[in-house]
Structure formats: C-alpha cells, structure tokens
mmCIF file of C-alpha atoms and ligand atoms in Angstrom:
data_model
loop_
_atom_site.group_PDB
_atom_site.id
_atom_site.type_symbol
_atom_site.label_atom_id
_atom_site.label_comp_id
_atom_site.label_asym_id
_atom_site.label_seq_id
_atom_site.Cartn_x
_atom_site.Cartn_y
_atom_site.Cartn_z
ATOM 1 C CA UNK I 1 -0.062 -0.229 -0.156
ATOM 2 C CA UNK I 2 1.593 3.476 -0.616
ATOM 3 C CA UNK I 3 -0.166 7.266 0.447
ATOM 4 C CA UNK I 4 0.868 9.844 -1.546
ATOM 5 C CA UNK I 5 0.628 13.561 0.615
ATOM 6 C CA UNK I 6 -0.134 16.567 -0.886
ATOM 7 C CA UNK I 7 2.550 19.217 -2.694
ATOM 8 C CA UNK I 8 2.751 21.487 0.328
ATOM 9 C CA UNK I 9 3.440 19.218 3.245
ATOM 10 C CA UNK I 10 5.923 19.934 5.856
ATOM 11 C CA UNK I 11 8.770 17.485 6.726
ATOM 12 C CA UNK I 12 7.516 17.820 10.540
ATOM 13 C CA UNK I 13 3.345 16.577 9.012
ATOM 14 C CA UNK I 14 5.763 13.428 7.287
ATOM 15 C CA UNK I 15 7.028 12.451 10.586
ATOM 16 C CA UNK I 16 3.681 11.857 11.839
ATOM 17 C CA UNK I 17 2.294 10.209 9.876
ATOM 18 C CA UNK I 18 5.389 7.790 9.736
ATOM 19 C CA UNK I 19 4.962 7.664 13.267
ATOM 20 C CA UNK I 20 1.193 6.855 13.299
ATOM 21 C CA UNK I 21 2.368 3.271 10.715
ATOM 22 C CA UNK I 22 4.779 2.392 11.976
ATOM 23 C CA UNK I 23 2.646 2.177 16.193
ATOM 24 C CA UNK I 24 1.076 -0.371 12.972
ATOM 25 C CA UNK I 25 4.045 -2.597 13.195
ATOM 26 C CA UNK I 26 5.201 -1.604 9.610
ATOM 27 C CA UNK I 27 7.756 -0.289 8.183
ATOM 28 C CA UNK I 28 7.062 2.970 6.050
ATOM 29 C CA UNK I 29 9.928 3.848 3.027
ATOM 30 C CA UNK I 30 9.109 7.524 1.850
ATOM 31 C CA UNK I 31 9.782 8.342 -1.531
ATOM 32 C CA UNK I 32 10.010 12.730 -1.834
ATOM 33 C CA UNK I 33 9.709 13.778 -5.413
ATOM 34 C CA UNK I 34 9.860 16.213 -7.639
ATOM 35 C CA UNK I 35 5.838 16.774 -7.278
ATOM 36 C CA UNK I 36 4.804 14.727 -4.525
ATOM 37 C CA UNK I 37 6.451 12.768 -1.872
ATOM 38 C CA UNK I 38 4.974 8.677 -1.683
ATOM 39 C CA UNK I 39 5.394 6.900 1.490
ATOM 40 C CA UNK I 40 5.803 3.345 1.390
ATOM 41 C CA UNK I 41 3.857 0.502 4.250
ATOM 42 C CA UNK I 42 5.562 -2.300 4.091
ATOM 43 C CA UNK I 43 4.595 -5.083 5.503
ATOM 44 C CA UNK I 44 1.054 -6.562 5.846
ATOM 45 C CA UNK I 45 -1.000 -3.913 7.023
ATOM 46 C CA UNK I 46 -4.317 -4.058 9.391
ATOM 47 C CA UNK I 47 -7.133 -2.720 7.195
ATOM 48 C CA UNK I 48 -7.990 -0.481 9.255
ATOM 49 C CA UNK I 49 -4.947 1.748 8.214
ATOM 50 C CA UNK I 50 -5.907 2.068 5.590
ATOM 51 C CA UNK I 51 -9.802 4.269 5.978
ATOM 52 C CA UNK I 52 -7.114 6.230 9.096
ATOM 53 C CA UNK I 53 -4.895 7.441 6.009
ATOM 54 C CA UNK I 54 -7.284 8.517 3.745
ATOM 55 C CA UNK I 55 -8.865 10.883 6.328
ATOM 56 C CA UNK I 56 -6.074 12.077 7.267
ATOM 57 C CA UNK I 57 -4.555 15.237 7.045
ATOM 58 C CA UNK I 58 -1.787 15.977 4.568
ATOM 59 C CA UNK I 59 -2.632 12.604 2.102
ATOM 60 C CA UNK I 60 -4.173 13.534 -0.988
ATOM 61 C CA UNK I 61 -4.885 8.810 -1.648
ATOM 62 C CA UNK I 62 -3.918 5.688 -0.459
ATOM 63 C CA UNK I 63 -3.047 3.336 -3.275
ATOM 64 C CA UNK I 64 -3.300 -0.983 -3.238
ATOM 65 C CA UNK I 65 0.040 -2.096 -4.901
ATOM 66 C CA UNK I 66 -1.254 -5.824 -6.370
ATOM 67 C CA UNK I 67 2.385 -6.092 -7.220
ATOM 68 C CA UNK I 68 4.818 -8.785 -5.270
ATOM 69 C CA UNK I 69 7.043 -6.219 -5.808
ATOM 70 C CA UNK I 70 7.054 -2.569 -3.689
ATOM 71 C CA UNK I 71 10.149 -0.800 -3.290
ATOM 72 C CA UNK I 72 10.792 -2.110 -6.911
ATOM 73 C CA UNK I 73 7.822 -0.906 -8.685
ATOM 74 C CA UNK I 74 6.791 2.728 -10.749
ATOM 75 C CA UNK I 75 4.083 3.233 -8.184
ATOM 76 C CA UNK I 76 6.110 3.006 -4.527
ATOM 77 C CA UNK I 77 9.042 5.711 -6.267
ATOM 78 C CA UNK I 78 7.433 7.664 -9.278
ATOM 79 C CA UNK I 79 10.615 9.409 -9.958
ATOM 80 C CA UNK I 80 13.504 7.270 -11.547
ATOM 81 C CA UNK I 81 16.068 5.997 -8.967
ATOM 82 C CA UNK I 82 19.432 7.698 -10.320
ATOM 83 C CA UNK I 83 22.378 6.701 -8.408
ATOM 84 C CA UNK I 84 25.548 8.515 -7.956
ATOM 85 C CA UNK I 85 28.846 6.936 -7.471
ATOM 86 C CA UNK I 86 31.641 9.427 -7.464
ATOM 87 C CA UNK I 87 31.822 11.610 -11.361
ATOM 88 C CA UNK I 88 29.005 9.567 -12.871
ATOM 89 C CA UNK I 89 25.220 8.678 -12.119
ATOM 90 C CA UNK I 90 23.273 5.937 -13.366
ATOM 91 C CA UNK I 91 19.993 6.358 -14.829
ATOM 92 C CA UNK I 92 20.504 10.394 -15.596
ATOM 93 C CA UNK I 93 20.236 11.442 -18.521
ATOM 94 C CA UNK I 94 23.744 10.688 -19.252
ATOM 95 C CA UNK I 95 24.878 7.107 -21.140
ATOM 96 C CA UNK I 96 27.259 4.947 -19.148
ATOM 97 C CA UNK I 97 29.129 2.850 -20.479
ATOM 98 C CA UNK I 98 30.854 -0.505 -18.753
ATOM 99 C CA UNK I 99 33.901 -1.801 -20.968
ATOM 100 C CA UNK I 100 36.374 -4.872 -19.856
ATOM 101 C CA UNK I 101 37.537 -8.048 -20.625
ATOM 102 C CA UNK I 102 34.823 -10.802 -19.419
ATOM 103 C CA UNK I 103 37.464 -11.678 -16.997
ATOM 104 C CA UNK I 104 40.937 -9.957 -14.965
ATOM 105 C CA UNK I 105 43.816 -11.934 -16.767
ATOM 106 C CA UNK I 106 46.936 -10.180 -15.403
ATOM 107 C CA UNK I 107 47.975 -7.168 -14.469
ATOM 108 C CA UNK I 108 49.314 -5.694 -17.910
ATOM 109 C CA UNK I 109 46.111 -6.914 -19.836
ATOM 110 C CA UNK I 110 43.580 -5.609 -17.278
ATOM 111 C CA UNK I 111 45.340 -2.059 -17.205
ATOM 112 C CA UNK I 112 45.705 -1.837 -20.568
ATOM 113 C CA UNK I 113 42.361 -2.144 -21.271
ATOM 114 C CA UNK I 114 40.827 0.167 -18.637
ATOM 115 C CA UNK I 115 44.077 2.495 -20.715
ATOM 116 C CA UNK I 116 41.481 2.078 -23.945
ATOM 117 C CA UNK I 117 38.144 2.065 -22.263
ATOM 118 C CA UNK I 118 38.814 5.337 -20.727
ATOM 119 C CA UNK I 119 40.203 6.429 -24.449
ATOM 120 C CA UNK I 120 37.272 5.722 -25.939
ATOM 121 C CA UNK I 121 35.265 7.448 -23.268
ATOM 122 C CA UNK I 122 33.642 4.734 -21.304
ATOM 123 C CA UNK I 123 33.142 5.171 -17.478
ATOM 124 C CA UNK I 124 33.551 2.057 -15.536
ATOM 125 C CA UNK I 125 36.151 -0.937 -16.445
ATOM 126 C CA UNK I 126 34.993 -4.440 -15.989
ATOM 127 C CA UNK I 127 36.543 -7.796 -15.153
ATOM 128 C CA UNK I 128 35.148 -10.128 -14.125
ATOM 129 C CA UNK I 129 38.346 -11.889 -10.918
ATOM 130 C CA UNK I 130 35.037 -15.136 -9.733
ATOM 131 C CA UNK I 131 33.854 -16.528 -12.975
ATOM 132 C CA UNK I 132 30.602 -18.448 -13.143
ATOM 133 C CA UNK I 133 31.917 -21.315 -15.108
ATOM 134 C CA UNK I 134 29.349 -23.566 -16.629
ATOM 135 C CA UNK I 135 31.909 -26.480 -16.411
ATOM 136 C CA UNK I 136 34.134 -27.431 -13.180
ATOM 137 C CA UNK I 137 37.183 -27.812 -14.872
ATOM 138 C CA UNK I 138 37.579 -23.888 -17.047
ATOM 139 C CA UNK I 139 38.855 -21.202 -15.586
ATOM 140 C CA UNK I 140 37.663 -20.430 -12.929
ATOM 141 C CA UNK I 141 38.454 -16.477 -12.188
ATOM 142 C CA UNK I 142 41.873 -15.245 -10.442
ATOM 143 C CA UNK I 143 40.605 -14.667 -7.227
ATOM 144 C CA UNK I 144 41.272 -12.011 -4.827
ATOM 145 C CA UNK I 145 44.620 -11.024 -6.624
ATOM 146 C CA UNK I 146 42.196 -9.566 -9.896
ATOM 147 C CA UNK I 147 40.457 -7.750 -7.887
ATOM 148 C CA UNK I 148 43.467 -6.231 -6.306
ATOM 149 C CA UNK I 149 44.446 -5.382 -9.666
ATOM 150 C CA UNK I 150 41.522 -4.067 -11.275
ATOM 151 C CA UNK I 151 41.148 -1.895 -8.851
ATOM 152 C CA UNK I 152 44.160 -0.835 -9.032
ATOM 153 C CA UNK I 153 43.147 -0.564 -13.083
ATOM 154 C CA UNK I 154 40.082 1.943 -12.358
ATOM 155 C CA UNK I 155 42.489 4.064 -10.134
ATOM 156 C CA UNK I 156 45.242 4.605 -12.137
ATOM 157 C CA UNK I 157 42.793 5.029 -15.431
ATOM 158 C CA UNK I 158 39.871 6.956 -13.675
ATOM 159 C CA UNK I 159 36.982 4.383 -14.188
ATOM 160 C CA UNK I 160 34.819 3.245 -12.191
ATOM 161 C CA UNK I 161 34.525 -0.644 -11.427
ATOM 162 C CA UNK I 162 32.160 -3.820 -11.692
ATOM 163 C CA UNK I 163 33.003 -7.206 -10.756
ATOM 164 C CA UNK I 164 30.807 -10.029 -9.785
ATOM 165 C CA UNK I 165 30.363 -11.882 -6.634
ATOM 166 C CA UNK I 166 29.364 -15.097 -6.363
ATOM 167 C CA UNK I 167 29.368 -15.576 -2.355
ATOM 168 C CA UNK I 168 27.830 -14.037 0.119
ATOM 169 C CA UNK I 169 31.421 -14.621 2.081
ATOM 170 C CA UNK I 170 32.580 -12.891 -1.331
ATOM 171 C CA UNK I 171 30.300 -9.214 -1.188
ATOM 172 C CA UNK I 172 32.903 -6.785 1.428
ATOM 173 C CA UNK I 173 36.424 -8.214 -0.428
ATOM 174 C CA UNK I 174 34.188 -7.203 -3.621
ATOM 175 C CA UNK I 175 33.557 -4.393 -2.278
ATOM 176 C CA UNK I 176 36.363 -2.859 -0.356
ATOM 177 C CA UNK I 177 38.148 -2.761 -4.533
ATOM 178 C CA UNK I 178 35.257 -2.958 -6.902
ATOM 179 C CA UNK I 179 32.568 0.266 -7.345
ATOM 180 C CA UNK I 180 29.409 -1.802 -8.196
ATOM 181 C CA UNK I 181 28.531 -5.376 -7.757
ATOM 182 C CA UNK I 182 27.115 -7.585 -10.550
ATOM 183 C CA UNK I 183 25.042 -10.152 -9.139
ATOM 184 C CA UNK I 184 24.769 -12.800 -12.244
ATOM 185 C CA UNK I 185 22.364 -14.632 -14.579
ATOM 186 C CA UNK I 186 22.734 -18.004 -12.739
ATOM 187 C CA UNK I 187 22.600 -16.028 -9.754
ATOM 188 C CA UNK I 188 19.424 -14.691 -9.712
ATOM 189 C CA UNK I 189 17.459 -15.878 -7.248
ATOM 190 C CA UNK I 190 20.477 -17.046 -5.096
ATOM 191 C CA UNK I 191 18.452 -15.580 -2.293
ATOM 192 C CA UNK I 192 21.556 -15.602 0.513
ATOM 193 C CA UNK I 193 23.369 -13.384 -1.717
ATOM 194 C CA UNK I 194 20.350 -10.809 -2.459
ATOM 195 C CA UNK I 195 20.476 -10.337 1.162
ATOM 196 C CA UNK I 196 24.364 -9.756 2.250
ATOM 197 C CA UNK I 197 24.004 -7.139 -0.962
ATOM 198 C CA UNK I 198 20.712 -6.073 0.435
ATOM 199 C CA UNK I 199 23.136 -4.636 3.702
ATOM 200 C CA UNK I 200 26.008 -3.852 1.639
ATOM 201 C CA UNK I 201 26.010 0.345 0.537
ATOM 202 C CA UNK I 202 27.796 -0.763 -2.725
ATOM 203 C CA UNK I 203 26.087 -0.166 -6.241
ATOM 204 C CA UNK I 204 24.470 -3.633 -7.651
ATOM 205 C CA UNK I 205 24.124 -4.497 -11.233
ATOM 206 C CA UNK I 206 21.329 -7.458 -11.188
ATOM 207 C CA UNK I 207 21.379 -9.473 -14.185
ATOM 208 C CA UNK I 208 18.377 -11.006 -15.096
ATOM 209 C CA UNK I 209 18.220 -14.288 -14.946
ATOM 210 C CA UNK I 210 18.091 -16.640 -18.341
ATOM 211 C CA UNK I 211 14.832 -18.377 -17.846
ATOM 212 C CA UNK I 212 13.216 -15.459 -15.431
ATOM 213 C CA UNK I 213 10.235 -13.636 -15.874
ATOM 214 C CA UNK I 214 9.899 -9.488 -15.417
ATOM 215 C CA UNK I 215 8.225 -10.453 -11.898
ATOM 216 C CA UNK I 216 10.696 -13.286 -10.916
ATOM 217 C CA UNK I 217 13.365 -9.952 -11.683
ATOM 218 C CA UNK I 218 11.707 -7.518 -9.913
ATOM 219 C CA UNK I 219 11.453 -9.260 -6.839
ATOM 220 C CA UNK I 220 15.115 -10.178 -6.982
ATOM 221 C CA UNK I 221 15.997 -6.963 -6.963
ATOM 222 C CA UNK I 222 12.869 -6.320 -3.707
ATOM 223 C CA UNK I 223 15.363 -8.293 -2.244
ATOM 224 C CA UNK I 224 18.021 -6.343 -2.241
ATOM 225 C CA UNK I 225 16.291 -3.149 -1.801
ATOM 226 C CA UNK I 226 13.656 -4.695 0.946
ATOM 227 C CA UNK I 227 17.565 -5.642 3.317
ATOM 228 C CA UNK I 228 18.350 -1.393 2.850
ATOM 229 C CA UNK I 229 20.162 -1.064 0.218
ATOM 230 C CA UNK I 230 18.318 1.406 -2.546
ATOM 231 C CA UNK I 231 21.206 1.251 -5.510
ATOM 232 C CA UNK I 232 20.134 -1.749 -7.331
ATOM 233 C CA UNK I 233 19.959 -1.277 -12.061
ATOM 234 C CA UNK I 234 18.621 -3.936 -13.559
ATOM 235 C CA UNK I 235 20.715 -5.747 -16.503
ATOM 236 C CA UNK I 236 19.228 -7.120 -20.108
ATOM 237 C CA UNK I 237 21.173 -10.613 -21.144
ATOM 238 C CA UNK I 238 19.713 -12.450 -23.205
ATOM 239 C CA UNK I 239 17.244 -15.467 -21.639
ATOM 240 C CA UNK I 240 17.610 -18.786 -23.009
ATOM 241 C CA UNK I 241 14.629 -19.586 -26.621
ATOM 242 C CA UNK I 242 14.569 -21.745 -29.137
ATOM 243 C CA UNK I 243 16.356 -19.548 -31.219
ATOM 244 C CA UNK I 244 20.760 -21.471 -30.942
ATOM 245 C CA UNK I 245 22.242 -19.582 -33.426
ATOM 246 C CA UNK I 246 22.856 -16.376 -31.154
ATOM 247 C CA UNK I 247 24.103 -17.620 -27.504
ATOM 248 C CA UNK I 248 20.825 -15.799 -25.892
ATOM 249 C CA UNK I 249 18.501 -14.654 -26.997
ATOM 250 C CA UNK I 250 18.483 -10.253 -26.025
ATOM 251 C CA UNK I 251 15.085 -9.290 -24.718
ATOM 252 C CA UNK I 252 15.540 -6.403 -26.371
ATOM 253 C CA UNK I 253 11.408 -4.894 -25.087
ATOM 254 C CA UNK I 254 12.437 -5.640 -21.466
ATOM 255 C CA UNK I 255 14.220 -2.228 -21.534
ATOM 256 C CA UNK I 256 10.600 0.488 -21.415
ATOM 257 C CA UNK I 257 9.379 -2.544 -19.682
ATOM 258 C CA UNK I 258 10.863 -2.882 -16.925
ATOM 259 C CA UNK I 259 11.842 1.248 -16.771
ATOM 260 C CA UNK I 260 7.928 1.355 -16.556
ATOM 261 C CA UNK I 261 7.284 -1.030 -13.743
ATOM 262 C CA UNK I 262 10.131 0.161 -12.423
ATOM 263 C CA UNK I 263 11.534 3.176 -11.534
ATOM 264 C CA UNK I 264 15.196 1.157 -11.333
ATOM 265 C CA UNK I 265 18.012 2.084 -14.210
ATOM 266 C CA UNK I 266 18.197 -0.275 -16.253
ATOM 267 C CA UNK I 267 21.850 -1.557 -18.583
ATOM 268 C CA UNK I 268 21.662 -3.785 -21.450
ATOM 269 C CA UNK I 269 24.572 -6.808 -22.143
ATOM 270 C CA UNK I 270 24.872 -7.011 -25.621
ATOM 271 C CA UNK I 271 27.773 -9.275 -25.352
ATOM 272 C CA UNK I 272 26.595 -11.877 -23.095
ATOM 273 C CA UNK I 273 22.994 -11.137 -25.013
ATOM 274 C CA UNK I 274 23.932 -12.143 -28.740
ATOM 275 C CA UNK I 275 26.924 -13.866 -27.663
ATOM 276 C CA UNK I 276 28.977 -12.723 -31.240
ATOM 277 C CA UNK I 277 31.225 -9.829 -31.696
ATOM 278 C CA UNK I 278 29.279 -8.689 -35.457
ATOM 279 C CA UNK I 279 25.711 -8.728 -33.205
ATOM 280 C CA UNK I 280 27.530 -6.347 -30.537
ATOM 281 C CA UNK I 281 27.264 -3.261 -31.958
ATOM 282 C CA UNK I 282 23.713 -3.328 -33.771
ATOM 283 C CA UNK I 283 22.553 -4.755 -30.344
ATOM 284 C CA UNK I 284 24.061 -2.057 -28.434
ATOM 285 C CA UNK I 285 22.623 0.509 -30.628
ATOM 286 C CA UNK I 286 19.498 -0.915 -30.579
ATOM 287 C CA UNK I 287 19.478 -0.739 -26.707
ATOM 288 C CA UNK I 288 19.884 2.751 -26.682
ATOM 289 C CA UNK I 289 17.161 3.439 -29.124
ATOM 290 C CA UNK I 290 14.824 1.062 -26.626
ATOM 291 C CA UNK I 291 15.933 2.937 -24.020
ATOM 292 C CA UNK I 292 19.083 1.974 -22.042
ATOM 293 C CA UNK I 293 20.130 4.163 -19.362
ATOM 294 C CA UNK I 294 23.437 2.531 -20.087
ATOM 295 C CA UNK I 295 25.561 -0.623 -21.826
ATOM 296 C CA UNK I 296 28.081 -3.926 -20.414
ATOM 297 C CA UNK I 297 30.062 -4.357 -23.415
ATOM 298 C CA UNK I 298 32.759 -7.025 -23.198
ATOM 299 C CA UNK I 299 36.022 -5.547 -25.100
ATOM 300 C CA UNK I 300 39.665 -7.506 -25.170
ATOM 301 C CA UNK I 301 42.839 -6.339 -25.886
ATOM 302 C CA UNK I 302 43.396 -10.608 -27.316
ATOM 303 C CA UNK I 303 40.392 -11.964 -27.659
ATOM 304 C CA UNK I 304 41.054 -15.130 -29.418
ATOM 305 C CA UNK I 305 43.309 -15.931 -26.408
ATOM 306 C CA UNK I 306 40.857 -14.680 -23.728
ATOM 307 C CA UNK I 307 40.934 -17.199 -21.292
ATOM 308 C CA UNK I 308 37.174 -17.905 -20.746
ATOM 309 C CA UNK I 309 35.362 -19.181 -24.162
ATOM 310 C CA UNK I 310 33.489 -15.119 -24.216
ATOM 311 C CA UNK I 311 36.931 -13.813 -26.361
ATOM 312 C CA UNK I 312 34.040 -14.330 -29.636
ATOM 313 C CA UNK I 313 31.547 -11.753 -28.377
ATOM 314 C CA UNK I 314 34.291 -9.560 -26.757
ATOM 315 C CA UNK I 315 34.751 -6.748 -29.702
ATOM 316 C CA UNK I 316 38.892 -5.647 -30.256
ATOM 317 C CA UNK I 317 39.850 -1.679 -28.919
ATOM 318 C CA UNK I 318 39.051 0.084 -32.475
ATOM 319 C CA UNK I 319 35.240 -1.433 -32.585
ATOM 320 C CA UNK I 320 34.865 -0.859 -29.269
ATOM 321 C CA UNK I 321 35.900 2.776 -30.082
ATOM 322 C CA UNK I 322 34.057 3.986 -32.437
ATOM 323 C CA UNK I 323 31.203 1.785 -31.194
ATOM 324 C CA UNK I 324 30.714 4.445 -28.044
ATOM 325 C CA UNK I 325 31.796 6.758 -30.943
ATOM 326 C CA UNK I 326 28.700 6.276 -32.595
ATOM 327 C CA UNK I 327 26.927 6.413 -29.909
ATOM 328 C CA UNK I 328 27.462 10.052 -28.631
ATOM 329 C CA UNK I 329 25.652 10.515 -32.127
ATOM 330 C CA UNK I 330 22.809 8.048 -31.802
ATOM 331 C CA UNK I 331 22.300 9.279 -27.689
ATOM 332 C CA UNK I 332 21.297 13.152 -28.064
ATOM 333 C CA UNK I 333 17.778 11.091 -29.975
ATOM 334 C CA UNK I 334 17.208 8.635 -27.459
ATOM 335 C CA UNK I 335 17.198 11.178 -24.757
ATOM 336 C CA UNK I 336 20.726 10.927 -23.635
ATOM 337 C CA UNK I 337 23.849 12.901 -23.719
ATOM 338 C CA UNK I 338 26.983 11.022 -24.639
ATOM 339 C CA UNK I 339 30.479 12.315 -25.290
ATOM 340 C CA UNK I 340 33.487 10.337 -25.705
ATOM 341 C CA UNK I 341 35.421 13.382 -24.578
ATOM 342 C CA UNK I 342 34.637 14.390 -21.627
ATOM 343 C CA UNK I 343 37.243 13.338 -18.776
ATOM 344 C CA UNK I 344 36.517 12.308 -15.507
ATOM 345 C CA UNK I 345 38.944 12.957 -12.884
ATOM 346 C CA UNK I 346 38.371 10.911 -9.038
ATOM 347 C CA UNK I 347 40.444 12.314 -5.921
HETATM 348 C C1 PEP M 401 29.814 -11.741 -16.872
HETATM 349 O O1 PEP M 401 29.330 -11.086 -17.004
HETATM 350 O O2 PEP M 401 31.034 -12.334 -17.970
HETATM 351 C C2 PEP M 401 28.687 -12.644 -17.061
HETATM 352 C C3 PEP M 401 29.028 -14.137 -16.664
HETATM 353 O O3 PEP M 401 27.894 -12.858 -17.481
HETATM 354 P P1 PEP M 401 26.122 -13.569 -17.172
HETATM 355 O O4 PEP M 401 25.679 -13.461 -15.800
HETATM 356 O O5 PEP M 401 24.884 -12.959 -18.384
HETATM 357 O O6 PEP M 401 26.731 -14.991 -17.937
HETATM 358 MN MN1 MN M 402 31.510 -13.205 -19.897
#
C-alpha cells in the first residue's frame, strides 16, 4: 500500500504520519519526488490503517499495490532512481558505458584494457575476478588478486569498476575493491547473496536470470532493496529461447517494460545477449534506441586468447571506440547524452 501526500506537506507532518504507520507494526518508506511524496507501507497492514490514512490531513490518496514487489515498483517511487558514484550518475541523462574483459587475467591485460576503455570515453571498467563457469574444469577466475589488479587499473585510469560476486562470503572483499557489484544471471535467485547485498552500500548490477520473468527479476531486486540498499540497477543480458544461432536472445522489450514497471536504471548487455561479436554493435545501438540507461560490453585486446570462451563476443578495442563514437551521435536522439571526450577525475 502507498500513501500519496499533498504537494505542500511539511517534513514534520510526514514524520507524524510515519510515526502513526509504524505504531501499526509495519514499516514506512518515504520517497520524496519532485511533485509529491510517496509513503510506502511495507508489511501486513491492518485494514483499518488504510481508512485512517485516507482521513489524515496531508494525505491525498491511498493505493493498494497489487504487485508482489513494492520497493522496486514505479508506483512506489514515481521518479527514476539515479545512482551517483563519484562523477558518474547511472539512470540520469548521461548514457553510461561499462567496458572491459570477461575476466581479469593479468595486471598488464587489465591495465591495457582500462586505458582503452577510458580513451574511448567509457566510464566503468568491467572484469570478472570470480567467474561462474558452466563446467567445473574451466578457468574460474584469478580471485582476490584480480580484484586488486582491477582496482589499481580503475584508479590509475580514472574509471569506476564493476565485478561479479558469486557468494555471500565474498561480498565484503568485492565491495572493498570494486565500485559496483554484479550479480550474474545464474545467481539472480541466490537469495542469501541478494540478502547480503542488501546490507552493503555498494551499488549492485543485478543481471536477469536467463529464464526469469520480469516479475521474478523485479522480486529479486526487491530482496536487495528490502535489505536496505537502494542502489540497484537491472541488467537485461539475454534469455534462453529455442534459437541456437545466438548464445541468448537479447530481450529488447525488457528495457521499456522494466522502466515502466520500475524506477531502477536499466542496463543492457549485448555481449552475453548475443554471444557474437558482429551483433554487439547493432544490439548496443538498438538497446540505446529502446531507452537503456547504459551498456555493459566485453572488450579485449587479444580476444582469440581470452581465458574464458567469451573472446568470440568481445569487441576489439577499435570496434569499441567506434561504437562509442556512434553512440555519441545516437544518444541525443534517444533522450540521453554521451560525450566521448569527457574526462573524469577521481580523487
Ligand atoms: C559476465 O558478465 O561475464 C557474465 C558471466 O555474465 P552473465 O551472468 O550474464 O552470464
Ligand atoms: Mn563474459
């Protein structure tokens, strides 16, 4: 249930209403928008509470949210969530480009790639230190050493960093070294991991499970939000369909649908979404045209020798740079800005 306040309500009155709600043994989440404030009531509320709220001064309307996810819903938070990390705002006007290898391999590899991501105009360096591999004998990532290598490359080149965390026990160490924590498709419903991420203040990029519905996806985000971490972005990375030509089917509809159902930023991953290098450029552009707030793209200096099988979907550095130049022209037509020459200076 949400209570929508009148336009000119004072902070004192909001506090009184919150106090009244909490006396009923449920939680109140206040979300201040440009025009109005929404107070979300989380928990099983006494039916009398809705009636009481309707009669209270300062309250304009009380609406029942029928969806199972609440904090992630657009009703609950009418304005877009904008996640600010240092100089970068995700979910705002600026398109955010995350680029880098599937896996961190060596200090030289991640440093070279970071330099190229930065030179092309990207804002975030991606790279897995812990890799969720389908088979147990495949390369599993270089672990904590990789986190250290990536943090150093990000710092040196003025990029934010994003890395995947696979288990609750590794959340703290990943949060120590990376600016954004990624939950992979295979872990979208690892509820212990989601709960643990709810307790950190690090922004989380939650990838859609490859067979998850929008409802399941948003409920997974709800776990993190309900734990107290409001900084969640959703990532469409392709779903499994009957088609085998592409690795997955990138569900472009997910972008506008998720943005209508939720206020959380939506990022598209055309690399895992297609599994084919030649499709990354068109599907990146299609994602921006569909309204994506950002892209996460694999790029490698030597994709043929990449330590995961994802070299086949990794752009060469010049392709990555060309894509970003094209996006600079496309973004303004799609309600975004993107400037390849912008330089970020992180302290
Ligand atoms: C990745 O980003 O390298 C990755 C493993 O992604 P996903 O979880 O979408 O397969
Ligand atoms: Mn990968």
